[in-house]
Amino acid sequence: MKDTLQAAATQLGLNLSDTQLDQLLAYLALLQKWNKVYNLTAVRDPAQMLSHHLIDSLSALPPLLRHGAPQRLMDVGAGGGLPGVVIAICCPSTDVTCVDAVAKKATFIQQVAAELKLPNLHGVHSRVEQLATAPFGLITSRAFASLVDFTSLTRQHLAPGAVWMAMKGQHPAEEIAALPADVEVFHVEQLSVPGLDAQRCMVWMRPR
Ligand SMILES: C[S@@+](CC[C@H](N)C(=O)[O-])C[C@H]1O[C@@H](n2cnc3c(N)ncnc32)[C@H](O)[C@@H]1O
């Protein structure tokens, strides 16, 4: 598994340390373990978890690093921690807050932070629209909601100059067309995920 992960990271142009690769695999092991009790994700096969979850989330890193990793990042509807935990492992200087409306999912993130010794990772149990928090430089989501709901529910949490980044499957033309005039889509990036024959798309937005 480590070889597959290392090869995927190299293909994505990521230079991950041995410790980071081990942390990513340790996270995957925790996800598998807790999934048995907590039902964190429908994907249960270890090889599929590696490709469909871990490497898929890892593919968000190159665009994120090109944009510039922020000091504070929120991953909304993080579920079992995708992509938030992966970002926290790969970007140790970024403080990552994973927010989820389901308590056991936020508890799992807190467990990951403790077991993997990641002081920059936080799990918060809240509906994002009800959260009281300091603002963030970047808000991410993966399989969370439509672009309209994602941006409207989290707009209050953007710091001045901050942006949204949504991970989508196919190019979400209809969702983009439905966005209100005060949300600007400034970049749409097609991604290829090593080992996955599927379309991935990253939508970057900012308030107007
Ligand atoms: C389909 S899961 C995606 C989880 C993860 N991002 C992934 O890619 O595997 C969507 C998550 O959003 C959470 N969620 C839904 N509405 C929410 C809200 N208003 N605030 C915070 N979390 C919410 C759900 O509890 C669920 O865990």
Short mmCIF file of C-alpha atoms and ligand atoms in Angstrom, two decimals:
data_model
loop_
_atom_site.label_atom_id
_atom_site.label_comp_id
_atom_site.label_asym_id
_atom_site.label_seq_id
_atom_site.Cartn_x
_atom_site.Cartn_y
_atom_site.Cartn_z
CA MET A 1 0.00 0.00 0.00
CA LYS A 2 2.82 2.39 0.82
CA ASP A 3 4.32 1.83 -2.63
CA THR A 4 0.99 2.64 -4.30
CA LEU A 5 0.59 5.76 -2.19
CA GLN A 6 4.16 6.88 -2.84
CA ALA A 7 3.70 6.35 -6.59
CA ALA A 8 0.46 8.34 -6.57
CA ALA A 9 2.09 11.19 -4.65
CA THR A 10 4.99 11.26 -7.11
CA GLN A 11 2.56 11.25 -10.05
CA LEU A 12 0.78 14.23 -8.48
CA GLY A 13 4.12 16.02 -8.08
CA LEU A 14 3.95 15.88 -4.28
CA ASN A 15 7.09 15.45 -2.27
CA LEU A 16 5.81 13.73 0.88
CA SER A 17 8.13 12.62 3.65
CA ASP A 18 8.24 9.05 4.92
CA THR A 19 6.49 10.26 8.09
CA GLN A 20 3.67 11.83 6.09
CA LEU A 21 3.17 8.64 4.05
CA ASP A 22 3.04 6.64 7.28
CA GLN A 23 0.55 9.11 8.79
CA LEU A 24 -1.70 8.84 5.72
CA LEU A 25 -1.67 5.05 5.99
CA ALA A 26 -2.26 5.21 9.76
CA TYR A 27 -5.26 7.46 9.07
CA LEU A 28 -6.58 4.93 6.57
CA ALA A 29 -6.22 2.17 9.19
CA LEU A 30 -8.14 4.27 11.73
CA LEU A 31 -10.86 4.97 9.16
CA GLN A 32 -11.20 1.24 8.51
CA LYS A 33 -11.25 0.42 12.22
CA TRP A 34 -13.79 3.07 13.23
CA ASN A 35 -15.91 2.48 10.16
CA LYS A 36 -16.92 -0.91 11.53
CA VAL A 37 -18.65 0.74 14.48
CA TYR A 38 -19.32 4.31 13.35
CA ASN A 39 -20.30 3.81 9.72
CA LEU A 40 -18.16 6.74 8.56
CA THR A 41 -18.06 5.84 4.87
CA ALA A 42 -19.83 3.42 2.52
CA VAL A 43 -16.50 2.45 0.92
CA ARG A 44 -15.19 -0.47 2.97
CA ASP A 45 -12.71 -2.33 0.80
CA PRO A 46 -9.17 -1.24 1.88
CA ALA A 47 -7.86 -0.93 -1.70
CA GLN A 48 -10.89 1.15 -2.68
CA MET A 49 -10.50 3.30 0.41
CA LEU A 50 -6.94 4.00 -0.69
CA SER A 51 -7.86 4.98 -4.26
CA HIS A 52 -11.37 6.46 -3.89
CA HIS A 53 -10.75 8.33 -0.65
CA LEU A 54 -7.10 8.85 0.20
CA ILE A 55 -5.55 9.31 -3.25
CA ASP A 56 -8.66 11.12 -4.49
CA SER A 57 -8.29 13.64 -1.64
CA LEU A 58 -4.54 13.83 -2.22
CA SER A 59 -5.28 15.07 -5.74
CA ALA A 60 -6.61 18.29 -4.17
CA LEU A 61 -3.15 19.10 -2.83
CA PRO A 62 -1.35 20.33 -5.98
CA PRO A 63 -4.08 22.91 -6.81
CA LEU A 64 -4.24 23.93 -3.18
CA LEU A 65 -0.47 24.38 -2.96
CA ARG A 66 -0.46 26.34 -6.22
CA HIS A 67 -3.08 28.67 -4.76
CA GLY A 68 -1.09 28.90 -1.53
CA ALA A 69 -1.96 26.95 1.59
CA PRO A 70 -3.75 29.25 4.03
CA GLN A 71 -3.03 29.68 7.72
CA ARG A 72 -6.56 28.55 8.63
CA LEU A 73 -8.67 26.18 6.52
CA MET A 74 -12.14 24.79 7.13
CA ASP A 75 -13.31 21.51 5.56
CA VAL A 76 -17.09 21.57 5.75
CA GLY A 77 -19.09 18.34 5.84
CA ALA A 78 -15.78 16.59 6.37
CA GLY A 79 -17.37 13.27 7.36
CA GLY A 80 -14.53 10.86 8.08
CA GLY A 81 -12.02 13.62 7.30
CA LEU A 82 -11.84 13.87 3.51
CA PRO A 83 -10.06 15.92 2.36
CA GLY A 84 -9.42 17.74 5.71
CA VAL A 85 -7.27 15.11 7.41
CA VAL A 86 -5.22 14.54 4.26
CA ILE A 87 -4.59 18.31 4.01
CA ALA A 88 -3.65 18.51 7.71
CA ILE A 89 -1.08 15.72 7.24
CA CYS A 90 0.40 17.17 4.04
CA CYS A 91 0.35 20.84 5.14
CA PRO A 92 1.51 20.91 8.77
CA SER A 93 1.64 24.72 8.79
CA THR A 94 -2.06 24.97 7.97
CA ASP A 95 -4.55 24.80 10.82
CA VAL A 96 -7.39 22.56 9.57
CA THR A 97 -10.86 22.53 11.12
CA CYS A 98 -13.11 19.67 10.01
CA VAL A 99 -16.75 20.54 10.65
CA ASP A 100 -19.55 17.99 10.56
CA ALA A 101 -23.16 18.00 11.73
CA VAL A 102 -22.83 14.41 13.00
CA ALA A 103 -21.18 14.12 16.43
CA LYS A 104 -19.47 10.74 15.90
CA LYS A 105 -17.73 12.07 12.77
CA ALA A 106 -16.29 15.08 14.64
CA THR A 107 -15.27 12.72 17.48
CA PHE A 108 -13.46 10.53 14.98
CA ILE A 109 -11.49 13.52 13.66
CA GLN A 110 -10.50 14.42 17.24
CA GLN A 111 -9.33 10.81 17.70
CA VAL A 112 -7.25 10.98 14.51
CA ALA A 113 -5.67 14.26 15.68
CA ALA A 114 -4.74 12.67 19.03
CA GLU A 115 -3.48 9.31 17.69
CA LEU A 116 -1.51 10.79 14.79
CA LYS A 117 -0.24 13.68 16.92
CA LEU A 118 -1.54 16.37 14.56
CA PRO A 119 -1.84 19.61 16.58
CA ASN A 120 -3.07 21.40 13.42
CA LEU A 121 -6.19 19.20 13.06
CA HIS A 122 -9.49 19.90 14.83
CA GLY A 123 -12.84 18.13 14.71
CA VAL A 124 -15.89 20.30 15.39
CA HIS A 125 -19.45 19.05 15.80
CA SER A 126 -21.85 21.65 14.42
CA ARG A 127 -24.04 22.51 11.51
CA VAL A 128 -21.72 24.89 9.69
CA GLU A 129 -24.36 27.61 9.41
CA GLN A 130 -24.69 27.63 13.22
CA LEU A 131 -20.97 27.66 13.96
CA ALA A 132 -19.39 30.59 15.80
CA THR A 133 -15.72 30.71 14.86
CA ALA A 134 -12.87 32.91 13.69
CA PRO A 135 -12.82 33.27 9.89
CA PHE A 136 -10.88 31.05 7.49
CA GLY A 137 -8.63 31.79 4.50
CA LEU A 138 -9.94 28.80 2.55
CA ILE A 139 -13.08 26.69 2.86
CA THR A 140 -13.10 23.29 1.16
CA SER A 141 -15.74 20.64 0.61
CA ARG A 142 -15.96 17.22 -1.01
CA ALA A 143 -19.31 15.54 -1.67
CA PHE A 144 -20.97 18.01 0.70
CA ALA A 145 -23.70 19.99 -1.08
CA SER A 146 -24.55 21.94 -4.23
CA LEU A 147 -22.29 24.92 -4.92
CA VAL A 148 -25.20 27.22 -4.04
CA ASP A 149 -25.67 25.59 -0.62
CA PHE A 150 -21.94 25.25 0.01
CA THR A 151 -21.27 28.95 -0.57
CA SER A 152 -24.41 30.30 1.11
CA LEU A 153 -24.00 28.17 4.26
CA THR A 154 -20.34 29.09 4.75
CA ARG A 155 -20.01 32.65 3.43
CA GLN A 156 -20.05 34.10 6.94
CA HIS A 157 -16.86 32.13 7.74
CA LEU A 158 -14.67 33.61 4.97
CA ALA A 159 -11.88 35.96 6.03
CA PRO A 160 -11.30 39.04 3.83
CA GLY A 161 -9.76 37.83 0.54
CA ALA A 162 -10.61 34.20 1.29
CA VAL A 163 -11.91 31.69 -1.26
CA TRP A 164 -13.92 28.47 -1.57
CA MET A 165 -12.68 25.26 -3.19
CA ALA A 166 -15.22 22.53 -3.99
CA MET A 167 -14.20 19.03 -5.08
CA LYS A 168 -16.67 17.73 -7.63
CA GLY A 169 -16.95 14.77 -10.01
CA GLN A 170 -17.95 15.85 -13.48
CA HIS A 171 -17.79 19.51 -14.45
CA PRO A 172 -20.81 20.93 -12.52
CA ALA A 173 -22.10 23.27 -15.24
CA GLU A 174 -25.65 23.42 -13.89
CA GLU A 175 -24.52 24.11 -10.33
CA ILE A 176 -22.24 26.88 -11.56
CA ALA A 177 -25.07 28.42 -13.59
CA ALA A 178 -27.29 28.40 -10.49
CA LEU A 179 -24.84 30.43 -8.38
CA PRO A 180 -25.99 33.93 -7.38
CA ALA A 181 -24.34 37.01 -8.91
CA ASP A 182 -22.40 37.70 -5.72
CA VAL A 183 -20.36 34.48 -6.08
CA GLU A 184 -17.62 34.50 -8.71
CA VAL A 185 -16.20 31.27 -10.13
CA PHE A 186 -12.63 32.29 -10.89
CA HIS A 187 -11.13 28.93 -11.80
CA VAL A 188 -12.29 25.43 -12.72
CA GLU A 189 -9.66 22.72 -12.81
CA GLN A 190 -10.02 19.21 -14.21
CA LEU A 191 -8.08 16.71 -12.15
CA SER A 192 -6.75 13.30 -12.91
CA VAL A 193 -6.50 10.98 -9.93
CA PRO A 194 -3.76 8.35 -10.14
CA GLY A 195 -5.32 4.89 -10.35
CA LEU A 196 -8.88 6.19 -10.84
CA ASP A 197 -10.56 6.27 -14.21
CA ALA A 198 -13.04 8.96 -13.23
CA GLN A 199 -13.54 12.65 -13.80
CA ARG A 200 -12.66 15.04 -11.00
CA CYS A 201 -13.13 18.76 -11.00
CA MET A 202 -12.06 21.49 -8.62
CA VAL A 203 -14.21 24.64 -8.52
CA TRP A 204 -12.65 27.79 -7.06
CA MET A 205 -14.99 30.60 -6.01
CA ARG A 206 -14.87 33.89 -4.17
CA PRO A 207 -17.40 36.48 -3.08
CA ARG A 208 -17.91 39.46 -5.35
C1 LIG B 1 -21.47 12.77 1.77
S1 LIG B 1 -20.68 13.24 3.24
C2 LIG B 1 -19.09 13.68 2.63
C3 LIG B 1 -18.02 13.43 3.64
C4 LIG B 1 -16.58 13.71 3.17
N1 LIG B 1 -16.38 15.09 2.81
C5 LIG B 1 -16.19 12.80 2.04
O1 LIG B 1 -15.89 13.27 0.95
O2 LIG B 1 -16.16 11.57 2.26
C6 LIG B 1 -21.42 14.83 3.65
C7 LIG B 1 -21.22 15.21 5.10
O3 LIG B 1 -21.75 16.52 5.29
C8 LIG B 1 -22.28 16.59 6.61
N2 LIG B 1 -23.23 17.72 6.65
C9 LIG B 1 -24.40 17.84 5.99
N3 LIG B 1 -24.96 19.05 6.23
C10 LIG B 1 -24.10 19.72 7.07
C11 LIG B 1 -24.11 21.02 7.68
N4 LIG B 1 -25.10 21.88 7.46
N5 LIG B 1 -23.06 21.37 8.45
C12 LIG B 1 -22.03 20.50 8.65
N6 LIG B 1 -21.99 19.27 8.11
C13 LIG B 1 -23.00 18.87 7.34
C14 LIG B 1 -22.92 15.21 6.80
O4 LIG B 1 -23.07 14.88 8.16
C15 LIG B 1 -21.92 14.30 6.09
O5 LIG B 1 -20.96 13.78 6.98
#
